[in-house]
GROMACS .gro file of C-alpha atoms in nm:
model
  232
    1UNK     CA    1   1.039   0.478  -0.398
    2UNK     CA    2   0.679   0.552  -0.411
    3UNK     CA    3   0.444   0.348  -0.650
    4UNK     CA    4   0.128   0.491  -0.664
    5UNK     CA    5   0.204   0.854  -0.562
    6UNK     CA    6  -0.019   1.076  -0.772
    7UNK     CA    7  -0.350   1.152  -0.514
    8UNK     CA    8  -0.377   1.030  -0.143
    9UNK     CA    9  -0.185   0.835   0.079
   10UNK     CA   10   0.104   0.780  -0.127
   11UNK     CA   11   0.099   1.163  -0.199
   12UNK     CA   12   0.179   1.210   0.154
   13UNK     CA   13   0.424   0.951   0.213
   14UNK     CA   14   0.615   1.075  -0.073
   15UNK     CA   15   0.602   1.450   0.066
   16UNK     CA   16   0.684   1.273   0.446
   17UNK     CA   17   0.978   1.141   0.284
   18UNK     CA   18   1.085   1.428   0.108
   19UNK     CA   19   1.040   1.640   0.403
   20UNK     CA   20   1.315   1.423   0.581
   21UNK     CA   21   1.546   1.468   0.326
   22UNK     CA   22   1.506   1.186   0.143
   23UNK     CA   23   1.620   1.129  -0.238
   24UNK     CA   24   1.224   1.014  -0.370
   25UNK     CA   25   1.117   0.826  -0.683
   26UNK     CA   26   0.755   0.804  -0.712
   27UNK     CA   27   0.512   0.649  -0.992
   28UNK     CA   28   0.165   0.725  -1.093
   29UNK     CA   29  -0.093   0.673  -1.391
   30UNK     CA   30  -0.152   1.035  -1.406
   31UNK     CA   31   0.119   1.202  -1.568
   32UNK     CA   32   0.047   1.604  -1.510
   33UNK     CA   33  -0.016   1.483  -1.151
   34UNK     CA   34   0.335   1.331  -1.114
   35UNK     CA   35   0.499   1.602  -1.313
   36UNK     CA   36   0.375   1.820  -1.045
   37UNK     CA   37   0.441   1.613  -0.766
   38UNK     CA   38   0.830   1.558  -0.887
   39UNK     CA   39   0.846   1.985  -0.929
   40UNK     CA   40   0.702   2.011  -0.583
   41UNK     CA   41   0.893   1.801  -0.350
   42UNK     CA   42   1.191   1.969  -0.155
   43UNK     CA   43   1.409   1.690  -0.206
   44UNK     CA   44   1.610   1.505  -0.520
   45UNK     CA   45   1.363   1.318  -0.674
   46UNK     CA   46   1.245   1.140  -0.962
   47UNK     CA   47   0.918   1.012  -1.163
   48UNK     CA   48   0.805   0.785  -1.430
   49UNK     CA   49   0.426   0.766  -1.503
   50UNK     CA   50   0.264   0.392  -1.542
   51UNK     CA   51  -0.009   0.174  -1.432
   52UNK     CA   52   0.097  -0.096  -1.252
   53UNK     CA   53  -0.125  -0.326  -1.458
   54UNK     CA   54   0.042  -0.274  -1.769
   55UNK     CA   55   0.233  -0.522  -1.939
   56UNK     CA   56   0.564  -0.318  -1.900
   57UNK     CA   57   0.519  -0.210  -1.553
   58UNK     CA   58   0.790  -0.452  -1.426
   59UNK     CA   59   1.004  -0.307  -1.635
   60UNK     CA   60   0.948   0.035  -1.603
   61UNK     CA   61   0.989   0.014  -1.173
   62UNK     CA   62   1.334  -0.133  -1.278
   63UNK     CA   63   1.401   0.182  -1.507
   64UNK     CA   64   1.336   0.393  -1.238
   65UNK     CA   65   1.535   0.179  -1.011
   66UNK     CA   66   1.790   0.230  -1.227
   67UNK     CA   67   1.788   0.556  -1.336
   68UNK     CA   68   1.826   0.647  -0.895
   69UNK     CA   69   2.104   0.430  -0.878
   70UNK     CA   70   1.911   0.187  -0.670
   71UNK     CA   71   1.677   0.209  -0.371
   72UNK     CA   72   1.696   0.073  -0.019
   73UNK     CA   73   1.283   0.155   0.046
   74UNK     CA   74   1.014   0.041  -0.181
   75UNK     CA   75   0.624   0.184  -0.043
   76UNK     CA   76   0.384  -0.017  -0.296
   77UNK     CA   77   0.082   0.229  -0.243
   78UNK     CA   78  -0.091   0.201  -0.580
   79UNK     CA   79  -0.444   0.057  -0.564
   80UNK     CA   80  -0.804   0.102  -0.604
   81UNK     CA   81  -1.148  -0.039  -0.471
   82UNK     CA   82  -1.540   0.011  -0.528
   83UNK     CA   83  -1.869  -0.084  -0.287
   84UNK     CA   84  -1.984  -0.287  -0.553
   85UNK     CA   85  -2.367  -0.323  -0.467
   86UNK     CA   86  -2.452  -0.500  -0.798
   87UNK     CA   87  -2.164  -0.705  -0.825
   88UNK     CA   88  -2.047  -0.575  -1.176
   89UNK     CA   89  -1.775  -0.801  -1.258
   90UNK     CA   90  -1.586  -0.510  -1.442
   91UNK     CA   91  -1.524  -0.310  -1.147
   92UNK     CA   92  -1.444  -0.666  -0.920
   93UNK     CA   93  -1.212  -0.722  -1.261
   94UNK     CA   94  -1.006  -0.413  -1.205
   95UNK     CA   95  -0.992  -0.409  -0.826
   96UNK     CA   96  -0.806  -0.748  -0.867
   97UNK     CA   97  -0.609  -0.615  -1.140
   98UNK     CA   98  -0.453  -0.374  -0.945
   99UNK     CA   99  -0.455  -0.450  -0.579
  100UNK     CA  100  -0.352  -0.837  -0.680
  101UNK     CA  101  -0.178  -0.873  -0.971
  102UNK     CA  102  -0.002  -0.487  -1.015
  103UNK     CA  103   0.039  -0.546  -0.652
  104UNK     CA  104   0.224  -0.839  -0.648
  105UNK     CA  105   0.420  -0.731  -0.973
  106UNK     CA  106   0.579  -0.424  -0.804
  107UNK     CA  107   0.692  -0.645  -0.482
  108UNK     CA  108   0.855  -0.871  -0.739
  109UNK     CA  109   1.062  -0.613  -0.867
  110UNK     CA  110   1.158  -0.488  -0.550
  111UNK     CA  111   1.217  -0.834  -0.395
  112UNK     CA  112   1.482  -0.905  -0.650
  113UNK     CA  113   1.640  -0.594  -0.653
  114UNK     CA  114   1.684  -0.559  -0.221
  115UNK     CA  115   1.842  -0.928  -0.328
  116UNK     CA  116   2.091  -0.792  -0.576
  117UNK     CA  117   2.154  -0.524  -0.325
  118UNK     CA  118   2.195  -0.696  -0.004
  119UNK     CA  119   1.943  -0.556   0.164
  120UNK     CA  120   1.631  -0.303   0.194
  121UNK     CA  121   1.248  -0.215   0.281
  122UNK     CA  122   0.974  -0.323   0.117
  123UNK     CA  123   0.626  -0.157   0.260
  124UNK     CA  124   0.253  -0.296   0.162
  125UNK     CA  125  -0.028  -0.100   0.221
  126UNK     CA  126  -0.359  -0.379   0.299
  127UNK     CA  127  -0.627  -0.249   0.491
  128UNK     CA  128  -0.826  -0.302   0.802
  129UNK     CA  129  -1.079  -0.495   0.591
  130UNK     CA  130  -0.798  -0.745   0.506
  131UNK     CA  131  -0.871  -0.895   0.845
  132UNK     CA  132  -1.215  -1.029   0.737
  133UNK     CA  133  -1.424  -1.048   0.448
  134UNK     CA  134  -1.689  -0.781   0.359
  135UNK     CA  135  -1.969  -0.679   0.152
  136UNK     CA  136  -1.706  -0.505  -0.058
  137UNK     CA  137  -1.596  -0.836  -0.126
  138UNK     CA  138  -1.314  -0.824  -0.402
  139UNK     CA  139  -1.182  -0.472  -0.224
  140UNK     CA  140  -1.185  -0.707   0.108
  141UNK     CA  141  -0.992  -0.988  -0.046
  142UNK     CA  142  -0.756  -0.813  -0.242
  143UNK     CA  143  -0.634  -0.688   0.080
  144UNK     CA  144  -0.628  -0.975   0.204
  145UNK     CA  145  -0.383  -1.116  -0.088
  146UNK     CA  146  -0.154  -0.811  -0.004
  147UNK     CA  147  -0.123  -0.878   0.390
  148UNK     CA  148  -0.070  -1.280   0.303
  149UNK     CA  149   0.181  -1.155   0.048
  150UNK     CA  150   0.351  -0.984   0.273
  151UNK     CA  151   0.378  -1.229   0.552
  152UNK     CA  152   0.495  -1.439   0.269
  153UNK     CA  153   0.800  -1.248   0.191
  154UNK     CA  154   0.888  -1.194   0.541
  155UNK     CA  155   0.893  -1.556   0.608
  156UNK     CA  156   1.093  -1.585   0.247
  157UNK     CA  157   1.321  -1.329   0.377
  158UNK     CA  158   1.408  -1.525   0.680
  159UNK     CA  159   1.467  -1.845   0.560
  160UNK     CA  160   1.680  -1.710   0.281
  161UNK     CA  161   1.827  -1.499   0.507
  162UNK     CA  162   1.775  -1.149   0.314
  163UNK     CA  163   1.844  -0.870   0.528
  164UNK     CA  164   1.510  -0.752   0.383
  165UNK     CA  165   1.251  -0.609   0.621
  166UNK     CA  166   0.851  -0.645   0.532
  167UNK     CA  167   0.602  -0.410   0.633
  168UNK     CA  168   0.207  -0.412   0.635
  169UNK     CA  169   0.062  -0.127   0.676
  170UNK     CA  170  -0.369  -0.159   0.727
  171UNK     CA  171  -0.479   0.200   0.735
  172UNK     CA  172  -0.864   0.276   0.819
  173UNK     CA  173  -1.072   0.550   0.723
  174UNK     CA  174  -0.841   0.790   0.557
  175UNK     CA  175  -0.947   1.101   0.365
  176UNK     CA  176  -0.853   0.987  -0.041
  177UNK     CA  177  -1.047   0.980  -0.333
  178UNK     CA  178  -1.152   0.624  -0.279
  179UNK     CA  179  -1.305   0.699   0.106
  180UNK     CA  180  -1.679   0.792   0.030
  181UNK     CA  181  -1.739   0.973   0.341
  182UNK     CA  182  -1.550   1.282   0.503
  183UNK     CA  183  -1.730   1.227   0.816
  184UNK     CA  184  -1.664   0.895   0.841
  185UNK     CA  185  -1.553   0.697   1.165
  186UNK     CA  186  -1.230   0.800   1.292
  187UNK     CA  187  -1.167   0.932   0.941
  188UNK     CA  188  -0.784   1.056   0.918
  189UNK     CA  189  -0.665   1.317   0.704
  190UNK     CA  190  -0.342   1.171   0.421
  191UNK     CA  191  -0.076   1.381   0.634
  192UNK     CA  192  -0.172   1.202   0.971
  193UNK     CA  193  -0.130   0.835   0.814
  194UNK     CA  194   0.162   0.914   0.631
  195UNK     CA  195   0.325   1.058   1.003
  196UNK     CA  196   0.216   0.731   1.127
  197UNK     CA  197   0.371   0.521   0.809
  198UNK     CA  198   0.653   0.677   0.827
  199UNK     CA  199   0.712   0.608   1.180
  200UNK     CA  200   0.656   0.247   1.167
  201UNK     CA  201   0.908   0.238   0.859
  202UNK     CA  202   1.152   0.424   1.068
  203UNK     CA  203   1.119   0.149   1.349
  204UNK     CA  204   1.132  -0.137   1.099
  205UNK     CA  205   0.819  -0.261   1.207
  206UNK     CA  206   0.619  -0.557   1.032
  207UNK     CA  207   0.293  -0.455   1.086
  208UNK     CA  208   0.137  -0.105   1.161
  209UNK     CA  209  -0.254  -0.015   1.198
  210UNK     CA  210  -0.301   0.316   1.079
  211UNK     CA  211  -0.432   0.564   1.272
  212UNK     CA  212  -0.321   0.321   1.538
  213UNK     CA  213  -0.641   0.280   1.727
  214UNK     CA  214  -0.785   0.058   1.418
  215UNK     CA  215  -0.569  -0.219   1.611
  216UNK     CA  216  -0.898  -0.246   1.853
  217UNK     CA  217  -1.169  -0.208   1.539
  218UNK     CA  218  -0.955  -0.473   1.337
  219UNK     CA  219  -0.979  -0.721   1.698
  220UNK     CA  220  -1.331  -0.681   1.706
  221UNK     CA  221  -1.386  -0.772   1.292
  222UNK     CA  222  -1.175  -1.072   1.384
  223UNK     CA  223  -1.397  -1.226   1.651
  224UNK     CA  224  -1.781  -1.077   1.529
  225UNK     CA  225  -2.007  -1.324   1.422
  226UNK     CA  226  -2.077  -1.382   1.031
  227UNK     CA  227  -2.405  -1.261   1.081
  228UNK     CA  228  -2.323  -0.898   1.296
  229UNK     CA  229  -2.053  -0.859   0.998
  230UNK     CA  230  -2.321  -0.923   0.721
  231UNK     CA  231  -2.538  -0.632   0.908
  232UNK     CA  232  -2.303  -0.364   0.950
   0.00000   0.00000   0.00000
């Protein structure tokens, strides 16, 4: 299952996981856009459109989730994020929204479901930025949330003793809708990160930088001063 699958990374990953042969659901506000994406993938697969914010968007995952017969991999993709010079609160308002509260929302669903199961994959994708905070401040915290999260449920899942595994994934510079730059620093294309998020899914990993040289860039954000951070 793919939520958030209509443009960009989660694009990809669905098509990665088609590729292998993979029965896919996927989710997406854009409902031509998943129409087409569900006619276009090689595999079995299956959509429902939704925004993660809405007030049935628990319920619809669990449709889905239904409708498949259950799922043993959940990639929570869906999210959004602004520069935010001004500081408009509207635009702060719906990066929280989503990257918080539809965030957190999805995971629910899928945390309780891998429990009915017995077992499964849930995968987060944060960011780099979720290592420190930025100018883009609520993108840069909302991250944040969604790496803590994470950790959160992994921890959950061992004291519980869920034979649930927890990914983060913190991709940098990737070439979506939301990047405002094509020439950006080491600026990877949606096919190269989903390769690389499918990989670390594969090896049941609980953290992967993606590509995997923003491990150094997201060490150097850790130790910079406040005042080299505020000046890049």
């Amino acid at each position: 299952m793919v939520v958030g699958a209509t443009s960009g990374i989660g694009r990809a990953v669905a098509e990665a996981l088609a590729d292998r042969g993979d029965e896919v659901g996927v989710t997406g506000r854009r409902t031509a856009l998943l129409e087409a994406l569900v006619q276009s993938l090689p595999s079995p697969s299956h959509g429902r459109a939704f925004d993660v914010c809405q007030a049935d968007a628990r319920a619809q995952l669990q449709a889905l989730f239904d409708e498949m017969g259950g799922v043993d991999l959940v990639v929570v993709c869906a999210g959004t994020g602004f520069t935010n010079p001004t500081v408009d609160w509207s635009l702060d308002r719906d990066t929280l929204e989503t990257n918080v509260v539809g965030f957190a929302a999805m995971c629910n669903v899928a945390w309780h479901h891998f429990v009915q199961r017995g077992g499964g994959h849930l995968v987060g994708i944060s960011s780099v930025l979720a290592v420190r905070g930025m100018r883009s401040a609520s993108y840069a915290a909302s991250k944040a949330f969604v790496s803590h999260f994470l950790a959160g449920l992994r921890c959950r899942a061992v004291t519980d003793r869920h034979a649930i595994t927890v990914t983060d994934i913190k991709p940098g510079f990737v070439r979506t809708a939301m990047a405002k730059a094509d020439d950006a620093f080491w600026m990877a294309s949606p096919e190269v990160a989903a390769r690389q998020i499918v990989e670390a899914i594969e090896a049941r990993r609980s953290h992967a930088y993606v590509t995997r040289r923003w491990r150094v860039i997201a060490w150097l954000l850790k130790a910079a001063p406040e005042w080299l951070i505020a000046r890049l």
